[in-house]
Amino acid sequence: MTEMIRAEKLEFQVPSRNILSIPELVIEKGHVYGIMGPNGAGKSTLLKLLSLLEAPTNGTIYFHGEKVSAQTVTLDQRRKIAIALQQSLLLDSTVFQNIAVGLKIRKQPRKVIKAKVFEWMEKFNIAHLADKHAYKLSGGESQRVNLARAMILEPELLCLDEPFSALDFPTKMKLVEDFKSILTTSGTTVLFVSHDLLEVKSLTNELFILMNGELQQHGSTEDVIANPNASTQSFINEWKSYLTL
Ligand SMILES: Nc1ncnc2c1ncn2[C@@H]1O[C@H](COP(=O)(O)OP(=O)(O)OP(=O)(O)O)[C@@H](O)[C@H]1O
Ligand SMILES: [Mg+2]
C-alpha cells in the first residue's frame, strides 16, 4: 500500500459559497477510484484540484509525500499526471499524430514513437484508423484515441472526467471492457469521475461518493454499493433501482 496523493483540509470557495470541503483524502498507488455524486456535487472541481490544474482556496496536497500546488508543480511532476475529459479535444490531424504528440513533445526518437503509437493503437483496437483524420471519427473512436493519447505517456495517475458519457450504451460498455483489461496490465492509478454506476461498477475498485462538496462515503466499490450509509442511500438506491430493471 503506497500513498500517492494525500489531501488535507481541502477547500474550494467562490465568493458566494463553498464548493468543496474535504478534511482528508488519500489516493493509493495502483487503485482505480470512482468519484460519483449528483450534478454540481463538486466532482470535476475535486478532479481539477487533485490533478493540480487548479489550486484549492485552502488546504494542502502531497504527491508522493511532497507538498505540491498548481503554481509550484514541476514539469517532472506534471508529466506523471494525465487527464482525459468528456470532450476528446483531438488535434486537427490524423489518429497517429494525435497519439504521438505527447512523445514528440518529450523528444522521443521517431522509431520509438512509431512503435509505441502502434502498440497503443492496438491495445485500444484503433490501429486500422491510424491515417484517418481525427475529425472524421465516431464518438467512440475519438474517445479511444483520447485515452490512448493519455496512456501512451505511461502516467502514474490518470484523471478521467466522464470520458464515456457521450457514448451510446453498447459502444460505452465495449470501451469500458477494453479499458479495464488495459488497466489490469498497466497498473495505472486512476481517478474516474462518472455519473454512471454501471461504468463505475465495471471499472473501479474503490469509490468516493461526493455530495454538496463533501465526501459522504468511501470504501470498496462493492461495499459502498451494497451498503450505502444514511447520507448516500437515496443517491445509490436510486441508481440500483434502475440497474435491476
Ligand atoms: N469557478 C467557479 N465559480 C463559480 N462556481 C463554480 C466554479 N467552479 C465550480 N462551480 C460550481 O461548483 C459546483 C460544483 O461544480 P462541479 O463542476 O465540480 O460539479 P460536478 O459534480 O462535476 O457536476 P456535474 O455532474 O454536473 O459535472 C457547481 O454548482 C458549479 O456551478
Ligand atoms: Mg463535472
PDB file of C-alpha atoms in Angstrom, residues 12 42 67 70 96 103 112 122 130 159 163 168 179 187-188 194 216 226:
ATOM      1  CA  PHE A  12     -12.519  25.369  -2.785  1.00  0.00           C
ATOM      2  CA  GLY A  42     -18.058  19.090  -6.885  1.00  0.00           C
ATOM      3  CA  LYS A  67       3.814  19.276  -0.913  1.00  0.00           C
ATOM      4  CA  ALA A  70      -0.878  24.133  -9.174  1.00  0.00           C
ATOM      5  CA  PHE A  96      -1.449   8.532 -35.422  1.00  0.00           C
ATOM      6  CA  LEU A 103       6.017  11.675 -27.061  1.00  0.00           C
ATOM      7  CA  VAL A 112      10.364   4.721 -30.503  1.00  0.00           C
ATOM      8  CA  GLU A 122      -3.519  -1.994 -30.991  1.00  0.00           C
ATOM      9  CA  ALA A 130      -4.001   5.301 -37.935  1.00  0.00           C
ATOM     10  CA  CYS A 159      -7.657  11.556 -14.219  1.00  0.00           C
ATOM     11  CA  PRO A 163     -14.937  10.151 -20.611  1.00  0.00           C
ATOM     12  CA  ASP A 168     -24.222   5.121 -26.709  1.00  0.00           C
ATOM     13  CA  PHE A 179     -10.046  -0.168 -20.985  1.00  0.00           C
ATOM     14  CA  GLY A 187      -1.262  -0.852 -13.083  1.00  0.00           C
ATOM     15  CA  THR A 188      -2.101   2.841 -13.572  1.00  0.00           C
ATOM     16  CA  SER A 194     -18.637   9.313 -13.578  1.00  0.00           C
ATOM     17  CA  GLN A 216     -20.066  11.269   2.206  1.00  0.00           C
ATOM     18  CA  ALA A 226     -24.051  -2.856  -1.196  1.00  0.00           C
TER      19      ALA A 226
END
